[in-house]
Short mmCIF file of N, CA, C and O in Angstrom, two decimals:
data_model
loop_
_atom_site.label_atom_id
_atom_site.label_comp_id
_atom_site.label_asym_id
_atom_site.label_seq_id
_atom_site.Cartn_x
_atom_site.Cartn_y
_atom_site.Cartn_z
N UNK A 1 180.90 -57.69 -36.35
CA UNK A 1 180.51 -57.37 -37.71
C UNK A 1 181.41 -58.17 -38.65
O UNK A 1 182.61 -58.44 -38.51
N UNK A 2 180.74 -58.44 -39.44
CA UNK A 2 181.56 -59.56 -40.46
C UNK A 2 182.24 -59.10 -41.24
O UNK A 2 182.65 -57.99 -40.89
N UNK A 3 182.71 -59.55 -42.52
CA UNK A 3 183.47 -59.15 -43.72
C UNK A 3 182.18 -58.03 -44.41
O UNK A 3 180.98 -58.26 -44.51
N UNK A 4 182.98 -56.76 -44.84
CA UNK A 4 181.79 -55.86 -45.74
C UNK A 4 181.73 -56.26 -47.20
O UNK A 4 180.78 -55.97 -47.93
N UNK A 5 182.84 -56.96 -47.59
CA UNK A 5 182.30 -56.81 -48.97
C UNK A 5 183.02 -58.55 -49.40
O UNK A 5 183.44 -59.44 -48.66
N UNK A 6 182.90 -58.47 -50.77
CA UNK A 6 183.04 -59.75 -51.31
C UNK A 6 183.79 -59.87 -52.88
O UNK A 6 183.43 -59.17 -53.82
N UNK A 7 184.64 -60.65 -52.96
CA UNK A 7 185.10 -60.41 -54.99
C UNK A 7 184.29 -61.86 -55.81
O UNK A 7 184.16 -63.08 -55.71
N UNK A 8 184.07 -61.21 -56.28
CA UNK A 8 183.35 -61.73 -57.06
C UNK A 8 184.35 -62.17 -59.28
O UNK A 8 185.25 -61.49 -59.78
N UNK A 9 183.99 -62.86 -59.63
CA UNK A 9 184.68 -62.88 -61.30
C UNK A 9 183.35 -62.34 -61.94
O UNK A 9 182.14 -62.55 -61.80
N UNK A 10 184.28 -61.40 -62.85
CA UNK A 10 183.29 -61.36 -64.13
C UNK A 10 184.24 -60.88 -64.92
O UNK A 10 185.44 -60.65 -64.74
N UNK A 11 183.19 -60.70 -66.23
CA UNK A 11 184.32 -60.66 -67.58
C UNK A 11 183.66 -59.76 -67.87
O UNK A 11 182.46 -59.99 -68.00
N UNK A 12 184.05 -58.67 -68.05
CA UNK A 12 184.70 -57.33 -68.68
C UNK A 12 185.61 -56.71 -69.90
O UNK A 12 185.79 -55.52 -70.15
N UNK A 13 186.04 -57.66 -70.48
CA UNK A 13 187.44 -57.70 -70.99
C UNK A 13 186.69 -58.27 -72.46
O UNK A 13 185.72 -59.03 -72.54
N UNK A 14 187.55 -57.60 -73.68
CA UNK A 14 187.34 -58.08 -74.72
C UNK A 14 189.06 -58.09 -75.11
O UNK A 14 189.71 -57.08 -74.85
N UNK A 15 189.69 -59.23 -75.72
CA UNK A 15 190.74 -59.17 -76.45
C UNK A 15 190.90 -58.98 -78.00
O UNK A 15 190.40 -59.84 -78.73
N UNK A 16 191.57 -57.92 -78.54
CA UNK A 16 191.83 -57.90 -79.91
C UNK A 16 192.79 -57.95 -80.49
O UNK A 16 193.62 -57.05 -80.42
N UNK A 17 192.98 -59.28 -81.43
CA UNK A 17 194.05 -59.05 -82.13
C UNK A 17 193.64 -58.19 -83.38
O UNK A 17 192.50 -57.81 -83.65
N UNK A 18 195.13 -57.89 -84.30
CA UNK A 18 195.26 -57.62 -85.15
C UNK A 18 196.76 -57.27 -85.89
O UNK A 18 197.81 -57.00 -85.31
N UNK A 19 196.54 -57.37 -87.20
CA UNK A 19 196.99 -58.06 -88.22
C UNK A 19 197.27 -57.36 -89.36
O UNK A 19 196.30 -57.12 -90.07
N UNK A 20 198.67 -56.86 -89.82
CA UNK A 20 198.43 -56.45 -90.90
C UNK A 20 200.16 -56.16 -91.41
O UNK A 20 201.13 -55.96 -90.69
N UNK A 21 200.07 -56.26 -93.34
CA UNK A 21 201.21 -56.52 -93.51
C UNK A 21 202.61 -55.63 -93.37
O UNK A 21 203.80 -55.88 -93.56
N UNK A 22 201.90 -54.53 -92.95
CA UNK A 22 203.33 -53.44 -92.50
C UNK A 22 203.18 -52.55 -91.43
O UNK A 22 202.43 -53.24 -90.74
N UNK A 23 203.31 -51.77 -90.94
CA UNK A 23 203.50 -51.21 -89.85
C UNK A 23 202.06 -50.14 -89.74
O UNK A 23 201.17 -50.15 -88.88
N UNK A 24 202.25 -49.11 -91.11
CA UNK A 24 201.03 -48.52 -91.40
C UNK A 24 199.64 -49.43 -91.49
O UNK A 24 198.44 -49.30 -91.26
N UNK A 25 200.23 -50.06 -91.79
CA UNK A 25 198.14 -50.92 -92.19
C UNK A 25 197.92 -51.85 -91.12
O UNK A 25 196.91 -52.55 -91.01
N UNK A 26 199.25 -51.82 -90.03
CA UNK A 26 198.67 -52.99 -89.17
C UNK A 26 197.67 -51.68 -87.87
O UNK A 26 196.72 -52.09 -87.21
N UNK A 27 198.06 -50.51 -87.79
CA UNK A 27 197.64 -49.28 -86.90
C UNK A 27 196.28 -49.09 -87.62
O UNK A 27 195.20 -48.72 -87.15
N UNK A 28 196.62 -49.44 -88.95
CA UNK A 28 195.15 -48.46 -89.00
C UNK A 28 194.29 -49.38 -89.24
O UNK A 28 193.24 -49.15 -89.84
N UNK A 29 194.61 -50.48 -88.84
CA UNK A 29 192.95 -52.29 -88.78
C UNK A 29 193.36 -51.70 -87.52
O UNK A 29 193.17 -50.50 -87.73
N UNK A 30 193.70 -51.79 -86.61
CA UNK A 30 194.07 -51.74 -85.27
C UNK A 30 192.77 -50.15 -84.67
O UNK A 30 192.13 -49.89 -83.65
N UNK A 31 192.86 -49.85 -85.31
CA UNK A 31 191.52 -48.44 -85.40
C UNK A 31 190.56 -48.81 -85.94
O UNK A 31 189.55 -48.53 -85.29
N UNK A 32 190.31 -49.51 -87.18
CA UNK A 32 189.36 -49.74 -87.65
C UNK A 32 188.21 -50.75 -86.71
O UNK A 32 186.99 -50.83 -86.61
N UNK A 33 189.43 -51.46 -86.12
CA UNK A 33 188.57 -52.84 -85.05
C UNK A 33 188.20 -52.07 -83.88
O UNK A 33 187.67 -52.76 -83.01
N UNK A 34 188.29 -51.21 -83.68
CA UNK A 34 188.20 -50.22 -82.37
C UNK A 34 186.79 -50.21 -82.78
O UNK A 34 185.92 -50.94 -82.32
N UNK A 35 186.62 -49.16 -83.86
CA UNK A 35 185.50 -48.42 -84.13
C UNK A 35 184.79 -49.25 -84.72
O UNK A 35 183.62 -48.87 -84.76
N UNK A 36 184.97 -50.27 -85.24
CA UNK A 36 183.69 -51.58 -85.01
C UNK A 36 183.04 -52.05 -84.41
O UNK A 36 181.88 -52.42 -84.59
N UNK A 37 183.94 -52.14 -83.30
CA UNK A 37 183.30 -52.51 -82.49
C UNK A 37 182.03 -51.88 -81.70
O UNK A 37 181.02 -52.36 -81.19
N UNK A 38 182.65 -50.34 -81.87
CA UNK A 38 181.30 -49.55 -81.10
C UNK A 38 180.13 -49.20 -82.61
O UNK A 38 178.94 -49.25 -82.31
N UNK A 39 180.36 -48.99 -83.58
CA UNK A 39 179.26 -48.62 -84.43
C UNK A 39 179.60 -49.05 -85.53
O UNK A 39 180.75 -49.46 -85.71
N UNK A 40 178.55 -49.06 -86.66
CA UNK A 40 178.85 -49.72 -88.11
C UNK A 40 180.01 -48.39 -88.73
O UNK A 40 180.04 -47.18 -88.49
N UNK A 41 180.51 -48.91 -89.24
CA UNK A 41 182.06 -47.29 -89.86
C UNK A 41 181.22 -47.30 -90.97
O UNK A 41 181.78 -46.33 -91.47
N UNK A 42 180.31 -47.58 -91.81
CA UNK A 42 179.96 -47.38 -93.09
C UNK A 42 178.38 -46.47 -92.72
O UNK A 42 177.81 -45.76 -93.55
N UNK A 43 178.08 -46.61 -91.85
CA UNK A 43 176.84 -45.14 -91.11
C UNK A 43 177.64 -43.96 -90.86
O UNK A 43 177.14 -42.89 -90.52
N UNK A 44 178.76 -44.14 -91.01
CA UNK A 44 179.80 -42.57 -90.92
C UNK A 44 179.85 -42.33 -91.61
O UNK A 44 180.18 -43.16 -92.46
N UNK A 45 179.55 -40.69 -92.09
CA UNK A 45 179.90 -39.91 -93.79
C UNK A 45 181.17 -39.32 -92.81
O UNK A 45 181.45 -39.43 -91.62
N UNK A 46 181.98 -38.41 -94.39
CA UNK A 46 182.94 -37.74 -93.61
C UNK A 46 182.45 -36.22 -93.83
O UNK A 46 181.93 -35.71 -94.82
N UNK A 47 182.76 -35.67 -92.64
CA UNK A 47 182.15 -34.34 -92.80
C UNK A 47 183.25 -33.08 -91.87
O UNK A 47 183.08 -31.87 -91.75
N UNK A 48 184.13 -33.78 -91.44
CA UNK A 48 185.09 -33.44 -90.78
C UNK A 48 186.36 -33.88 -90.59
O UNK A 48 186.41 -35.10 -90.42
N UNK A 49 187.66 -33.18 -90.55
CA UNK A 49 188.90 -34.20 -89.90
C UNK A 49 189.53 -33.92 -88.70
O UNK A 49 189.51 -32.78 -88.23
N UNK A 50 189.80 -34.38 -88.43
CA UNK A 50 190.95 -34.45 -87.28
C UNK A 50 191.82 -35.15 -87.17
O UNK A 50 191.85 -36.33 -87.52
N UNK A 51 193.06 -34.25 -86.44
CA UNK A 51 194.81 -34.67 -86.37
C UNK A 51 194.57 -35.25 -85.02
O UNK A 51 193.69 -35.01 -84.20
N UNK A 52 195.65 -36.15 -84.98
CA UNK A 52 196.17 -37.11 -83.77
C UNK A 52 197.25 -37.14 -83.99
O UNK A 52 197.78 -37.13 -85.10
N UNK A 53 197.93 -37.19 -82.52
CA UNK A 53 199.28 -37.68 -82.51
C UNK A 53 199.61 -38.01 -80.74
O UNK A 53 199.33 -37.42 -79.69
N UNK A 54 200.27 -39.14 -81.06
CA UNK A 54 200.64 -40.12 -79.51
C UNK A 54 202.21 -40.41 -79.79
O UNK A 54 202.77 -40.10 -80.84
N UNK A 55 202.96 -41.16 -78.48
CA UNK A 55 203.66 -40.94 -78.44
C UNK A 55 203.67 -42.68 -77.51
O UNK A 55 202.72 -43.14 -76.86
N UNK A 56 204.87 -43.25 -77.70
CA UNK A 56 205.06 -44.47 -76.66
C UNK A 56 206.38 -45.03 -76.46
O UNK A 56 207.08 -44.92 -77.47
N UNK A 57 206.83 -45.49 -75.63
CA UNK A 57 208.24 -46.13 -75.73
C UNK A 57 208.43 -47.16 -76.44
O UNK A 57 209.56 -47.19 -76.93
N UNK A 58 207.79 -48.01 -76.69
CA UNK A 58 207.68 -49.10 -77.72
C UNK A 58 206.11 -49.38 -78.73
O UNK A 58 205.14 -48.62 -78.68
N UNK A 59 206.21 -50.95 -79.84
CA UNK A 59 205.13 -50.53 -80.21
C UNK A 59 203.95 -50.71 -79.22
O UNK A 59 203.01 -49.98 -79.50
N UNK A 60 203.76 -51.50 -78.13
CA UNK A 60 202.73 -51.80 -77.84
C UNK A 60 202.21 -50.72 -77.01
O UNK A 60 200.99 -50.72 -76.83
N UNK A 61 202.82 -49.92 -76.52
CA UNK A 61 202.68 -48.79 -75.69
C UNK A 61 201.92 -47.71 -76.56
O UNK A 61 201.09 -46.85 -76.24
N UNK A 62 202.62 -48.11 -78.08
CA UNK A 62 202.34 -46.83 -79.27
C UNK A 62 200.50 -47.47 -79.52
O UNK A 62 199.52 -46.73 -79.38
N UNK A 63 200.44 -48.40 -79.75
CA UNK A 63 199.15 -49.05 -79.99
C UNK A 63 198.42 -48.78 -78.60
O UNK A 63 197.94 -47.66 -78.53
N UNK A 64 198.33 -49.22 -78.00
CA UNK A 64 197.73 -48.56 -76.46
C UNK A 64 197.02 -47.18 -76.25
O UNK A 64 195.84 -47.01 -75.94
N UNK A 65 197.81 -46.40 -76.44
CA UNK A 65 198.09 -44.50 -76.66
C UNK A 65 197.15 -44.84 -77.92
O UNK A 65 195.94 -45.02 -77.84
N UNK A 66 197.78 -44.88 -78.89
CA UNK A 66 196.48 -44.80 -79.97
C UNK A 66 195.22 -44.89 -79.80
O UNK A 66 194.34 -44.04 -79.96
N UNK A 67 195.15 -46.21 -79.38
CA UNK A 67 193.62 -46.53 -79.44
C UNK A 67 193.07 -45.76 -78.48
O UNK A 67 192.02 -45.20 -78.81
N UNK A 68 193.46 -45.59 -77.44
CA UNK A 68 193.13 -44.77 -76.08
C UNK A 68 192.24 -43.50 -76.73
O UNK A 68 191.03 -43.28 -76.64
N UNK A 69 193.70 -42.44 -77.67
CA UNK A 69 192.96 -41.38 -77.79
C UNK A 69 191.87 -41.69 -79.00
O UNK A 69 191.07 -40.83 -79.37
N UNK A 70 191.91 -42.55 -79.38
CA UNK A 70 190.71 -43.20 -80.84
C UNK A 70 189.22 -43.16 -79.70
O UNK A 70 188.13 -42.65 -79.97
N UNK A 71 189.58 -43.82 -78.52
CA UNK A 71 188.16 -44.17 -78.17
C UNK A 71 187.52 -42.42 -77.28
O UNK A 71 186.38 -42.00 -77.05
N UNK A 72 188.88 -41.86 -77.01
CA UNK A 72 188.69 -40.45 -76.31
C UNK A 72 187.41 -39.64 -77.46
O UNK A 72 186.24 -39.26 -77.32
N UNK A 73 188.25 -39.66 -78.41
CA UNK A 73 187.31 -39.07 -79.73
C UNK A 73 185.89 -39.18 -79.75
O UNK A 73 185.00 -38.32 -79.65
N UNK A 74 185.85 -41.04 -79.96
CA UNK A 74 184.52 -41.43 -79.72
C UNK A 74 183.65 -41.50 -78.31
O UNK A 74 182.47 -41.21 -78.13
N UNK A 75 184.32 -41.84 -77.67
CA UNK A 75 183.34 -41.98 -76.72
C UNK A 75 183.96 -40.37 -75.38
O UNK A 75 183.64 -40.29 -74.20
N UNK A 76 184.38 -39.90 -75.74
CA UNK A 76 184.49 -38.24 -75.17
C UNK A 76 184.08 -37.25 -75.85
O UNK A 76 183.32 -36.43 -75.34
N UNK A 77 184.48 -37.15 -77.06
CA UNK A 77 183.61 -36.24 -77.81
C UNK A 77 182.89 -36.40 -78.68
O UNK A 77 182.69 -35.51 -79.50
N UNK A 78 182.22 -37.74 -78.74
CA UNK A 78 181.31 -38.27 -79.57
C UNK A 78 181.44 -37.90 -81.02
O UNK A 78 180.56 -37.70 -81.86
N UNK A 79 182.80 -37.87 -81.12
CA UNK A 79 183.33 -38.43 -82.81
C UNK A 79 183.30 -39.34 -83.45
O UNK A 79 184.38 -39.93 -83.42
N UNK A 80 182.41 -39.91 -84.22
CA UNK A 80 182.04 -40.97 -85.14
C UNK A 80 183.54 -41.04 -86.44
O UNK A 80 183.57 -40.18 -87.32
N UNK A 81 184.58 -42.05 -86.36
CA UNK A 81 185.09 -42.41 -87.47
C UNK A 81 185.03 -43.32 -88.41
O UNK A 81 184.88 -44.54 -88.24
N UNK A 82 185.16 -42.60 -89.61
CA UNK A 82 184.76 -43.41 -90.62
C UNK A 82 186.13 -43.81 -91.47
O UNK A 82 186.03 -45.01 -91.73
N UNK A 83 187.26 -43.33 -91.96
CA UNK A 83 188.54 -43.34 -91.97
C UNK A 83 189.81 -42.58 -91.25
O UNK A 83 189.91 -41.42 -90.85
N UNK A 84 190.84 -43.82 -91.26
CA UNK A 84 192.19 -43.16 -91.37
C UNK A 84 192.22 -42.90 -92.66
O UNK A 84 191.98 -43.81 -93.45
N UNK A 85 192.62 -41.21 -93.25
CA UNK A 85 193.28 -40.96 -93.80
C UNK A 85 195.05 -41.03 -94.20
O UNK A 85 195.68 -41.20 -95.24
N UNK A 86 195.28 -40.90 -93.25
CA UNK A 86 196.67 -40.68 -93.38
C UNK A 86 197.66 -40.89 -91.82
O UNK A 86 197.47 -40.30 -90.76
N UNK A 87 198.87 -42.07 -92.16
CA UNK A 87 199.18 -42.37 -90.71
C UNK A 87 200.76 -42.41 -90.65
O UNK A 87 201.30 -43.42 -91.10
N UNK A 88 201.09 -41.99 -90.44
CA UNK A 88 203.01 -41.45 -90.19
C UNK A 88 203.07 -42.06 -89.19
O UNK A 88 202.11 -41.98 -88.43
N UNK A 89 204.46 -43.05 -88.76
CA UNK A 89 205.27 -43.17 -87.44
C UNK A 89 206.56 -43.42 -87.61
O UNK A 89 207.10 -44.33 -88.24
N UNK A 90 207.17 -42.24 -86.77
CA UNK A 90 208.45 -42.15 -86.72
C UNK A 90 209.37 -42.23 -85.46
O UNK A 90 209.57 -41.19 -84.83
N UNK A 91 209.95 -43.44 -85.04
CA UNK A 91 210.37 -43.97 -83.60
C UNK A 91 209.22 -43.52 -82.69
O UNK A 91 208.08 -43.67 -83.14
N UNK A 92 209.37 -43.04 -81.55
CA UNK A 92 207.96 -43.55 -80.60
C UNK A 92 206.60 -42.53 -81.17
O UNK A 92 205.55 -42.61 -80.54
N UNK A 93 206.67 -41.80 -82.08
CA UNK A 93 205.28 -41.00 -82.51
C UNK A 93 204.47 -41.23 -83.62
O UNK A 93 205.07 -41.64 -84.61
N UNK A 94 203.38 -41.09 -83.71
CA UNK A 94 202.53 -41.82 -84.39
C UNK A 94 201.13 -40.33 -84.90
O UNK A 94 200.16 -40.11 -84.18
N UNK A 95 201.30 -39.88 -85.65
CA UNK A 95 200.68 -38.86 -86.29
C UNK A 95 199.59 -39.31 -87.43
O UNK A 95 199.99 -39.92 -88.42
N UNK A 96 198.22 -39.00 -87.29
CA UNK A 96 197.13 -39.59 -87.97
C UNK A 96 196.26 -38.12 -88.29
O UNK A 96 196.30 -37.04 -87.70
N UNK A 97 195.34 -38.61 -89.66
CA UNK A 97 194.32 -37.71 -89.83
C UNK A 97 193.49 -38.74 -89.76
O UNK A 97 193.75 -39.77 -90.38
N UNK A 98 192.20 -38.61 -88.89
CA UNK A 98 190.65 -39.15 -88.85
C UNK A 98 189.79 -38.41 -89.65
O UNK A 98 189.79 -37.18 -89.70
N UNK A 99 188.69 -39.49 -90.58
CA UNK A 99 187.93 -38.54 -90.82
C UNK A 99 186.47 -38.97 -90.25
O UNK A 99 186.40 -40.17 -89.96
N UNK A 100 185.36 -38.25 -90.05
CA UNK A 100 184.10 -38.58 -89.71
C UNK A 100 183.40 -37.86 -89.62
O UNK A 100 183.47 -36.86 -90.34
N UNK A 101 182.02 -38.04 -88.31
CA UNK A 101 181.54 -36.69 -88.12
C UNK A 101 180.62 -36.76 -86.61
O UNK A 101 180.59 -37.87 -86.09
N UNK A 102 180.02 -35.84 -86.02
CA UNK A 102 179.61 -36.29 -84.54
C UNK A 102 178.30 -36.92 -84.80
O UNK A 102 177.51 -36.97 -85.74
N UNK A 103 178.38 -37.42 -83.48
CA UNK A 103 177.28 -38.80 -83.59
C UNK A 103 176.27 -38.05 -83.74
O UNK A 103 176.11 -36.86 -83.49
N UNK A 104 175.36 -39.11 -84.32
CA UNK A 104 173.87 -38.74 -84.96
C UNK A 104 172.94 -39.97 -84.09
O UNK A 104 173.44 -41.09 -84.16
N UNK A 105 172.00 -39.89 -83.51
CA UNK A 105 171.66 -41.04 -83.16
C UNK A 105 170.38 -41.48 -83.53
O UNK A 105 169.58 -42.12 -82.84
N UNK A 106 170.23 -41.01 -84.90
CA UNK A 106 169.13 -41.58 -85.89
C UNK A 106 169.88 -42.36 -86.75
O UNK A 106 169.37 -43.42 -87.12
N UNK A 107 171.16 -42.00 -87.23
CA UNK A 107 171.84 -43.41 -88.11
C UNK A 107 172.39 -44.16 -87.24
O UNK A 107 171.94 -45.28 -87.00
N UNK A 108 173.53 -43.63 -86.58
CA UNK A 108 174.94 -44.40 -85.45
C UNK A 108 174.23 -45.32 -84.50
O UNK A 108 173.35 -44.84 -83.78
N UNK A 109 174.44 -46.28 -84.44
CA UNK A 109 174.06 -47.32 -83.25
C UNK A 109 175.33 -47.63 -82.58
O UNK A 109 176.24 -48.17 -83.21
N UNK A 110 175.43 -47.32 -81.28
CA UNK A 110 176.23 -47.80 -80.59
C UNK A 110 176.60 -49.18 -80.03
O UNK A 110 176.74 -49.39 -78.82
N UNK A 111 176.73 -49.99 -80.86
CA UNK A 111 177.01 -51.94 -80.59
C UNK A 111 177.60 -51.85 -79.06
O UNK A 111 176.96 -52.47 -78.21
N UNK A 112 178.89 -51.06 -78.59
CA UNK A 112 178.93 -51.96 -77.60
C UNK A 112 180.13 -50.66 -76.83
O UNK A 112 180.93 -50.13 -77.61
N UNK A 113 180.15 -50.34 -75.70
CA UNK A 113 180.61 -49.35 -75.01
C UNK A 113 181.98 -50.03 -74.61
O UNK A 113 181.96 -51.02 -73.87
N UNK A 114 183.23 -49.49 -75.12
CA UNK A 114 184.23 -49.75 -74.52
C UNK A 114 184.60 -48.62 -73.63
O UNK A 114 184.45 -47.44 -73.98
N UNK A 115 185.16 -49.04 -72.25
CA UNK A 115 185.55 -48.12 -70.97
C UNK A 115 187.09 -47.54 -71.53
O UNK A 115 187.43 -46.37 -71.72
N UNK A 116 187.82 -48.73 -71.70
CA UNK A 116 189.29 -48.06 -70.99
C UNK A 116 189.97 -49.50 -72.36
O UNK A 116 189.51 -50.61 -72.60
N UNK A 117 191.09 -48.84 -72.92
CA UNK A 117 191.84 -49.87 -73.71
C UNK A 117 193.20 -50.12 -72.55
O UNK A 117 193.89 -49.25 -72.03
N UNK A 118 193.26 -51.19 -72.42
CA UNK A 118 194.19 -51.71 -70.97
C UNK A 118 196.09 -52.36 -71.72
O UNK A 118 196.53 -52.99 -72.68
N UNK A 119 196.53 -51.74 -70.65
CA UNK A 119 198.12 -52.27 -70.77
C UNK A 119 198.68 -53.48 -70.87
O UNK A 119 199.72 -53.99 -71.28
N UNK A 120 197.37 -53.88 -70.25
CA UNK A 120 197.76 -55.40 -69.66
C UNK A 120 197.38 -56.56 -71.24
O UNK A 120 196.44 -56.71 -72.01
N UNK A 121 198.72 -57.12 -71.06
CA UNK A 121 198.79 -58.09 -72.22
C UNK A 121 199.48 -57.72 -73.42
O UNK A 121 200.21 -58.44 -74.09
N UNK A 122 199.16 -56.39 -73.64
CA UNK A 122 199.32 -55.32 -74.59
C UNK A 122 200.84 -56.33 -75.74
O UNK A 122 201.89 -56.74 -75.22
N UNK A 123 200.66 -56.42 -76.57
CA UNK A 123 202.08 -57.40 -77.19
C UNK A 123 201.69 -56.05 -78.69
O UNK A 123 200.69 -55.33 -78.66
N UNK A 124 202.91 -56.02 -80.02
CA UNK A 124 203.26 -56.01 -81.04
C UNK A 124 204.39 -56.19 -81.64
O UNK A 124 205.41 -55.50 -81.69
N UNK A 125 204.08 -57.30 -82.14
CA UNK A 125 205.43 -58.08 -82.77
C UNK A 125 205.26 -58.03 -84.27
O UNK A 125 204.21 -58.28 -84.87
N UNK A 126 206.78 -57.58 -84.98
CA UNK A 126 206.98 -57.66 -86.47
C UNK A 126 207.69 -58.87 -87.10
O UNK A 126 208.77 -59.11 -86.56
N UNK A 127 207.39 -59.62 -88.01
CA UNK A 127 208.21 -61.04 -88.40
C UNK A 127 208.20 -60.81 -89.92
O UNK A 127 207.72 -59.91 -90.60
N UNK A 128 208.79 -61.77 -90.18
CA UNK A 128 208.56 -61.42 -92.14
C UNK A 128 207.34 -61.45 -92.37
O UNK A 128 207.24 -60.68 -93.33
N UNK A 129 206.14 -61.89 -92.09
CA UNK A 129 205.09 -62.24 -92.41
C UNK A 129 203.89 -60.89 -92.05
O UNK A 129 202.89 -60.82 -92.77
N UNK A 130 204.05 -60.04 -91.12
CA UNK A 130 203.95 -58.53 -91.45
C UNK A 130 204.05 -58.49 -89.78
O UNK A 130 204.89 -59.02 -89.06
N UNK A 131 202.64 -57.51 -89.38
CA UNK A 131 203.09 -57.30 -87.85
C UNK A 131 201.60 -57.90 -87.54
O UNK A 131 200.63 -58.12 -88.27
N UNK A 132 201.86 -58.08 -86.03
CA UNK A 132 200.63 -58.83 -85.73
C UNK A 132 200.78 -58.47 -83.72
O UNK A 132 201.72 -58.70 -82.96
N UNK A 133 199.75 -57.99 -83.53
CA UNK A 133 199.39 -57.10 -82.42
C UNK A 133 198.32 -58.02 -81.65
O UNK A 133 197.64 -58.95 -82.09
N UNK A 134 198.38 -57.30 -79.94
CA UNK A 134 197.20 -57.65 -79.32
C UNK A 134 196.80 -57.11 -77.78
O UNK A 134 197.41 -57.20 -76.71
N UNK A 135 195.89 -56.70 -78.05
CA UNK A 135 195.28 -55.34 -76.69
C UNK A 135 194.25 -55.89 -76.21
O UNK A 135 193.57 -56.69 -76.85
N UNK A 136 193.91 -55.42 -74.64
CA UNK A 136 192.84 -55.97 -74.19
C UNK A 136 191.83 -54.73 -73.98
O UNK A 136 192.34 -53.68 -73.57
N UNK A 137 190.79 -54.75 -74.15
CA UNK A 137 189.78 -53.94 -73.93
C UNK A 137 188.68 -53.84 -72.76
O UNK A 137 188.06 -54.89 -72.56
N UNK A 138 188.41 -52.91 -72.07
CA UNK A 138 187.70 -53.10 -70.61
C UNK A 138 186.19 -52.75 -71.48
O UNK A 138 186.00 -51.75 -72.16
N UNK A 139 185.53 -53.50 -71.31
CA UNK A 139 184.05 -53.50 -71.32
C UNK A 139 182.75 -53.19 -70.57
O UNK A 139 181.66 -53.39 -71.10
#
């Protein structure tokens, strides 16, 4: 009997940077590009909020954890976000209010199913020029 199986390449993987001039606004494009990616954010009313809070040893770990529980929201409990309200981080914790509301699937179109936001590559670096991040996404 021969070999059972075989590897094969494929691409799976979406990379995202992002960009922004301080610490707060670079987390919350860093969410916003999340939830772009899966649906238009302007088909979201707000009709609800919800608290978050993660925790990481550094930033890229903190960005990781974030987005993680961002996509838990959406794609676990089919929480549609439409803003960060409000985003605190203080050494490794990172405390947010979301606002939105659950999916509707007469407005919400789902563009594109992300699985799993991945470790791998995972960078956030701060310079004078603000902070500038980058995560890979399993597709």
């Amino acid at each position: 009997m021969g070999t059972t199986y075989r590897l094969f390449d494929h691409t799976a993987d979406v990379g995202l940077e992002i960009v922004g001039e301080n610490e707060r606004v670079f987390f919350t494009n860093a969410a916003y590009a999340l939830v772009d990616l899966i649906t238009e954010r302007t088909s979201v009313t707000v009709k609800e909020r919800r608290s978050l809070e993660v925790e990481g040893e550094d930033r890229a770990v903190l960005l990781v954890n974030f987005l993680r529980e961002l996509l838990y929201l959406i794609e676990g409990e089919w929480f549609f976000i439409n803003r960060i309200s409000s985003i605190e981080i203080e050494g490794g914790q990172l405390r947010c209010r979301v606002e939105g509301e659950g999916f509707d699937p007469s407005r919400h179109e789902v563009r594109k199913e992300i699985k799993a936001v991945t470790y791998h590559r995972a960078e956030v670096n701060e310079s004078k020029e603000g902070w500038r991040g980058r995560v890979i996404l399993d597709v």
